[in-house]
Amino acid sequence: MRLLKAINFLLLLIPLGIAAQSRPNIILFLVDDLGWMDTSVPFAGQAMPLNQKYNTPNMDRLARTGMTFTNAYATPVCTPTRISLLTGMNAAQHGVTNWTSPWKDENTDNPDEQFAPAPWNINGLSPTPGITGTVHATPFPQLLQEAGYFTIHVGKAHWGPMGTPGVNPYNLGFMVNISGHSAGHPQSFLGQENFGNLGGKTTAQAVPDLEEYHGTETFLTEALTLEALKALQAPIRNKQPFFLNMAHYAVHVPLSPDSRFVQKYLDAGRDTAEARYAALVEGMDKSLGDILDFVHAKGLDRNTIILFMSDNGGLSLAPPRQQPAYTHNMPLRAGKGSLYEGGIRVPMLARWPRITPPGSISNCYLLAEDFFPTILEMAGIRNAKFVQTITGQSFVPALRNPTFQTPARPLIWHYPNKWINQDGPAINYHSAIRQGDWKLIYNMRSGTSMLFNLRDDLGESIDRSAEHPERVQALQLLLGQTLKAWNAPMPTQKADGKPAPFPGFF
Amino acid sequence: MRLLKAINFLLLLIPLGIAAQSRPNIILFLVDDLGWMDTSVPFAGQAMPLNQKYNTPNMDRLARTGMTFTNAYATPVCTPTRISLLTGMNAAQHGVTNWTSPWKDENTDNPDEQFAPAPWNINGLSPTPGITGTVHATPFPQLLQEAGYFTIHVGKAHWGPMGTPGVNPYNLGFMVNISGHSAGHPQSFLGQENFGNLGGKTTAQAVPDLEEYHGTETFLTEALTLEALKALQAPIRNKQPFFLNMAHYAVHVPLSPDSRFVQKYLDAGRDTAEARYAALVEGMDKSLGDILDFVHAKGLDRNTIILFMSDNGGLSLAPPRQQPAYTHNMPLRAGKGSLYEGGIRVPMLARWPRITPPGSISNCYLLAEDFFPTILEMAGIRNAKFVQTITGQSFVPALRNPTFQTPARPLIWHYPNKWINQDGPAINYHSAIRQGDWKLIYNMRSGTSMLFNLRDDLGESIDRSAEHPERVQALQLLLGQTLKAWNAPMPTQKADGKPAPFPGFF
């Protein structure tokens, strides 16, 4: 009898052990500012002229062995996407609609004649309540850690400014943080320049934590990769499932020349800026390859999920990119900062062995906030407790089935901010909604909307609003009602001191 | 039969589980520059006048519940001690005899008329071979990590300069690094000053990783404590044994005023520098208390070892300390940088529940390198593989038995460097040996030695060398032979281009 009790007790221990072992490792490879065309992977379904400019053999390899998402979206700038991703909330919900300053209480909006700034959350994400100018939310790495995952952040954080809890990845559920801080880009990618730690010339953008590589030829992308692989050794040794947030500073400006790759692009007659950009891209791709190789060498292929994503569309301002501006994501229109597709549609790949069919393509619509419930589902975490209301939807069904679609789902973007001094194409003070093939872009300055059909007109060159007034009205109302329900920040009209009206609420 | 097999299989799993659980957590609380008298704990056996100057109730509490070591020694400056501690090697063996610069290949020795610098390892510790100017060794945190410990470094690292592997705690076996880098002191202790991250005024001493506290009133000691407790949550939740290297920047200069404690010392009429120093000490002590409270609150008291240590004697230069210089460790003579007791004898406490008798005192001799084999023994790691030859000896026998002694063991110090521009008392170019009550200090400039009897003359005021020429000869020879066998670096005599002779080898 006593023996049987002992057996029962021991048997109880087994399922836990098995469950723990079978929980997949998850690597999120998040690139900064990588455009939809900045790769040899043909996200448009066929190779486009811009695809020829870039060499990304490891993205190709990931596409070949996993799933390519052709309709994955982010917000038009970095911080909102990164916070949506971590919290499962749309940017219009969490209210961090623009990039955050390294400095607390500093609004990064440019001054404007028509508008005073919207009351957006200029201090970013906070894991604790009561911090002025922040959204209080529970980041999914916290939930992963509580479920026994070893959680690692490497690279760009940019979830909140100095002097707030959100600046510190340790407060966001990460057990290891390498080089994540308040800044959204590196002062330099060059080890020779100490990544910007240059004594008297140091700025808030100097990359922390990588002193090992100071004064060496190591490019930032490489240094972060080496550190990430180092950090993975411990959970692998301890057979603990891990989550790695591999958040590269690449391919954001400055366009530091990566000596490993830049020369061949210059030799091919490429413009200096474009050669450097292509080298940044290739260095990022090499990092992906190194990580895939490492996972393979460790025998972890079968139980490791790889997610590849960019945080917004490719930068298409000129300078720093080559002239003409707003052409660097063609066939998509415009680039980073814009609510045209060039600013929000991003390269995305996923590999979940035994789940995603190799070489498959999904046209399912996706938003950054969908990663929150997806990753929890992947980790087998049910009934997780978090303080925010999430609107992201798990894309696990899409991973299982390439034909899975959510055609009626409205996708919402909201950018009530002034990103650059001169308004650009759908840049500054716009909101947008996509439902099925139709997309409406709302201009807060004029209160008017444009309507595009993405199936016929991926480049958003033909405004169909005059042809389809009822569709415009319906989409405007859906967009406006949603923004209103989410209490989305709107800029203040200097003329009357009132917030600009929500779409459809004139 | 099948059932019995299953039982056997399951029973096999048990001892591993139990062993894993019973491995103790280890917290090394390492203070920077804390002198033997900088505490209310009476390390001299009875309260001395200087003990009255400091309030360290949590050190008192640790002494009451653990063991006080009255004869614990470090090297006279920080980096050598920190490397001895991590590698089990004497400074004369590992050759990092002086503090390392934040910058690679930079010798921190002051220029001298008589000597060119000794060929010491100016680039510190390296976990990988082949790095110029480094000692290649396996740090014990690496061995702890391989044995399943969760290893955390918080605070001052200072094991190597930028551009070398040793600068990065992740290369030294730590799984978490918070604020450890190339610098040996903080640019500022004040959150209001961003710990020195001040845009154009930033230096290599700006403390990394704590942006959460920038612009706040949080003192550096407090910020590091909060981060350490945060980092402990994960291993505690996962029931994984941990090692925490809580390496405070306190109480090293600059003497930033800790607003929590400084006023009462000023109100008591204390000199500004001394008031700030006492506040630094009390802030450090509060951190110790917070950690003890945390361990208790988590129910980990019984299975957590606390080791308290300083990396060298108290700073006794004036300024920055109050005049007169070399009196701040009395009854010990001189301070940091010196081979008199004031520079090398340090406060040390240890609590290992069920092993160390509460309130016990050990007069056993100790060196920093003894922590290496001690900590491995505590963790139950036998037959560990490391590349260096260690000379440290486990002090576990002393922890078990307050009367345990090693009176015949020779203790060796070696400082063939020029620390300050004007030679001070046993400061610059000295070696020393202690055996039993006798201590010999060798001066490389003159080739002569002084002899002291520490039992009768703790303050080293009476040179007995003339009385005991044979003892001088014997100790000189033992010191010189040991240094020679270890290939210890010696300064080069500018007169003849040869190394200064080892003691006893004229």
PDB file of C-alpha atoms in Angstrom, chain A residues 3 7 10-11 14 103 142 145-146 148 150 162-165 167-168 170-171 175-178 181-182 194 199-202 208-209 211-214 216 227 230 234 237-238 240, chain B residues 3 7 10-11 14 103 142 145-146 148 150 162-165 167-168 170-171 175-178 181-182 194 199-202 208-209 211-214 216 227 230 234 237-238 240:
ATOM      1  CA  LEU A   3       4.627   1.227  -2.171  1.00  0.00           C
ATOM      2  CA  ILE A   7       4.395   4.978  -7.183  1.00  0.00           C
ATOM      3  CA  LEU A  10       6.241   9.439  -8.578  1.00  0.00           C
ATOM      4  CA  LEU A  11       3.901   9.017 -11.520  1.00  0.00           C
ATOM      5  CA  ILE A  14       6.099  12.531 -14.929  1.00  0.00           C
ATOM      6  CA  TRP A 103      14.053  61.267 -22.230  1.00  0.00           C
ATOM      7  CA  GLN A 142       6.372  38.142 -18.098  1.00  0.00           C
ATOM      8  CA  GLN A 145       8.719  33.638 -17.528  1.00  0.00           C
ATOM      9  CA  GLU A 146       6.044  32.810 -14.988  1.00  0.00           C
ATOM     10  CA  GLY A 148       8.902  28.570 -16.710  1.00  0.00           C
ATOM     11  CA  PHE A 150      13.911  31.449 -19.877  1.00  0.00           C
ATOM     12  CA  MET A 162      14.847  56.667 -19.026  1.00  0.00           C
ATOM     13  CA  GLY A 163      13.388  57.208 -15.582  1.00  0.00           C
ATOM     14  CA  THR A 164      10.430  54.872 -16.160  1.00  0.00           C
ATOM     15  CA  PRO A 165      10.048  51.154 -15.397  1.00  0.00           C
ATOM     16  CA  VAL A 167      12.861  51.276 -20.122  1.00  0.00           C
ATOM     17  CA  ASN A 168      14.167  48.199 -18.340  1.00  0.00           C
ATOM     18  CA  TYR A 170      13.984  43.186 -16.563  1.00  0.00           C
ATOM     19  CA  ASN A 171      10.689  44.836 -15.657  1.00  0.00           C
ATOM     20  CA  MET A 175      15.568  37.507 -17.388  1.00  0.00           C
ATOM     21  CA  VAL A 176      18.450  38.589 -19.576  1.00  0.00           C
ATOM     22  CA  ASN A 177      18.839  41.954 -21.248  1.00  0.00           C
ATOM     23  CA  ILE A 178      21.671  42.731 -23.605  1.00  0.00           C
ATOM     24  CA  HIS A 181      17.509  50.608 -23.368  1.00  0.00           C
ATOM     25  CA  SER A 182      15.675  53.840 -24.053  1.00  0.00           C
ATOM     26  CA  ASN A 194      32.500  51.702 -29.615  1.00  0.00           C
ATOM     27  CA  GLY A 199      33.575  59.807 -24.202  1.00  0.00           C
ATOM     28  CA  GLY A 200      32.544  63.387 -24.677  1.00  0.00           C
ATOM     29  CA  LYS A 201      30.649  62.655 -27.881  1.00  0.00           C
ATOM     30  CA  THR A 202      28.420  60.008 -26.317  1.00  0.00           C
ATOM     31  CA  PRO A 208      25.142  49.734 -23.865  1.00  0.00           C
ATOM     32  CA  ASP A 209      26.606  46.406 -22.753  1.00  0.00           C
ATOM     33  CA  GLU A 211      32.252  46.755 -24.308  1.00  0.00           C
ATOM     34  CA  GLU A 212      33.840  43.436 -25.241  1.00  0.00           C
ATOM     35  CA  TYR A 213      33.694  44.560 -28.874  1.00  0.00           C
ATOM     36  CA  HIS A 214      34.794  48.147 -28.403  1.00  0.00           C
ATOM     37  CA  THR A 216      37.305  45.841 -32.610  1.00  0.00           C
ATOM     38  CA  GLU A 227      25.722  37.636 -27.329  1.00  0.00           C
ATOM     39  CA  LYS A 230      25.921  33.012 -25.583  1.00  0.00           C
ATOM     40  CA  ALA A 234      22.202  28.310 -20.209  1.00  0.00           C
ATOM     41  CA  ARG A 237      22.038  23.226 -20.933  1.00  0.00           C
ATOM     42  CA  ASN A 238      19.286  23.251 -18.334  1.00  0.00           C
ATOM     43  CA  GLN A 240      14.522  24.925 -20.035  1.00  0.00           C
TER      44      GLN A 240
ATOM     45  CA  LEU B   3       5.999  -2.611 -12.369  1.00  0.00           C
ATOM     46  CA  ILE B   7       9.580   1.791  -9.813  1.00  0.00           C
ATOM     47  CA  LEU B  10      11.383   6.328 -11.032  1.00  0.00           C
ATOM     48  CA  LEU B  11      13.424   5.867  -7.893  1.00  0.00           C
ATOM     49  CA  ILE B  14      14.743  10.934  -6.904  1.00  0.00           C
ATOM     50  CA  TRP B 103      40.638  51.061 -22.286  1.00  0.00           C
ATOM     51  CA  GLN B 142      31.197  29.328 -15.305  1.00  0.00           C
ATOM     52  CA  GLN B 145      26.483  27.632 -14.324  1.00  0.00           C
ATOM     53  CA  GLU B 146      27.566  24.334 -15.853  1.00  0.00           C
ATOM     54  CA  GLY B 148      22.985  24.069 -12.994  1.00  0.00           C
ATOM     55  CA  PHE B 150      21.515  30.450 -12.114  1.00  0.00           C
ATOM     56  CA  MET B 162      36.627  47.249 -23.383  1.00  0.00           C
ATOM     57  CA  GLY B 163      37.519  45.274 -26.465  1.00  0.00           C
ATOM     58  CA  THR B 164      38.366  42.092 -24.550  1.00  0.00           C
ATOM     59  CA  PRO B 165      36.185  39.096 -23.651  1.00  0.00           C
ATOM     60  CA  VAL B 167      34.896  42.880 -19.868  1.00  0.00           C
ATOM     61  CA  ASN B 168      31.679  40.983 -20.415  1.00  0.00           C
ATOM     62  CA  TYR B 170      28.369  36.857 -19.918  1.00  0.00           C
ATOM     63  CA  ASN B 171      31.761  35.457 -20.912  1.00  0.00           C
ATOM     64  CA  MET B 175      23.696  34.465 -17.076  1.00  0.00           C
ATOM     65  CA  VAL B 176      22.551  37.897 -16.002  1.00  0.00           C
ATOM     66  CA  ASN B 177      24.654  41.031 -15.951  1.00  0.00           C
ATOM     67  CA  ILE B 178      23.385  44.288 -14.580  1.00  0.00           C
ATOM     68  CA  HIS B 181      31.476  46.725 -17.399  1.00  0.00           C
ATOM     69  CA  SER B 182      35.020  47.955 -17.838  1.00  0.00           C
ATOM     70  CA  ASN B 194      21.792  59.508 -14.544  1.00  0.00           C
ATOM     71  CA  GLY B 199      25.231  63.313 -22.911  1.00  0.00           C
ATOM     72  CA  GLY B 200      28.380  65.160 -23.841  1.00  0.00           C
ATOM     73  CA  LYS B 201      29.847  64.800 -20.352  1.00  0.00           C
ATOM     74  CA  THR B 202      29.626  61.015 -20.304  1.00  0.00           C
ATOM     75  CA  PRO B 208      25.220  51.209 -17.762  1.00  0.00           C
ATOM     76  CA  ASP B 209      21.828  49.494 -17.625  1.00  0.00           C
ATOM     77  CA  GLU B 211      18.017  53.919 -17.256  1.00  0.00           C
ATOM     78  CA  GLU B 212      14.868  53.145 -15.302  1.00  0.00           C
ATOM     79  CA  TYR B 213      16.261  55.257 -12.468  1.00  0.00           C
ATOM     80  CA  HIS B 214      17.624  58.117 -14.537  1.00  0.00           C
ATOM     81  CA  THR B 216      14.930  59.928 -10.188  1.00  0.00           C
ATOM     82  CA  GLU B 227      17.667  45.040  -9.780  1.00  0.00           C
ATOM     83  CA  LYS B 230      14.324  41.414  -9.471  1.00  0.00           C
ATOM     84  CA  ALA B 234      13.321  33.777 -11.801  1.00  0.00           C
ATOM     85  CA  ARG B 237      10.330  30.637  -9.032  1.00  0.00           C
ATOM     86  CA  ASN B 238      12.028  27.830 -10.958  1.00  0.00           C
ATOM     87  CA  GLN B 240      16.949  26.609  -9.373  1.00  0.00           C
TER      88      GLN B 240
END
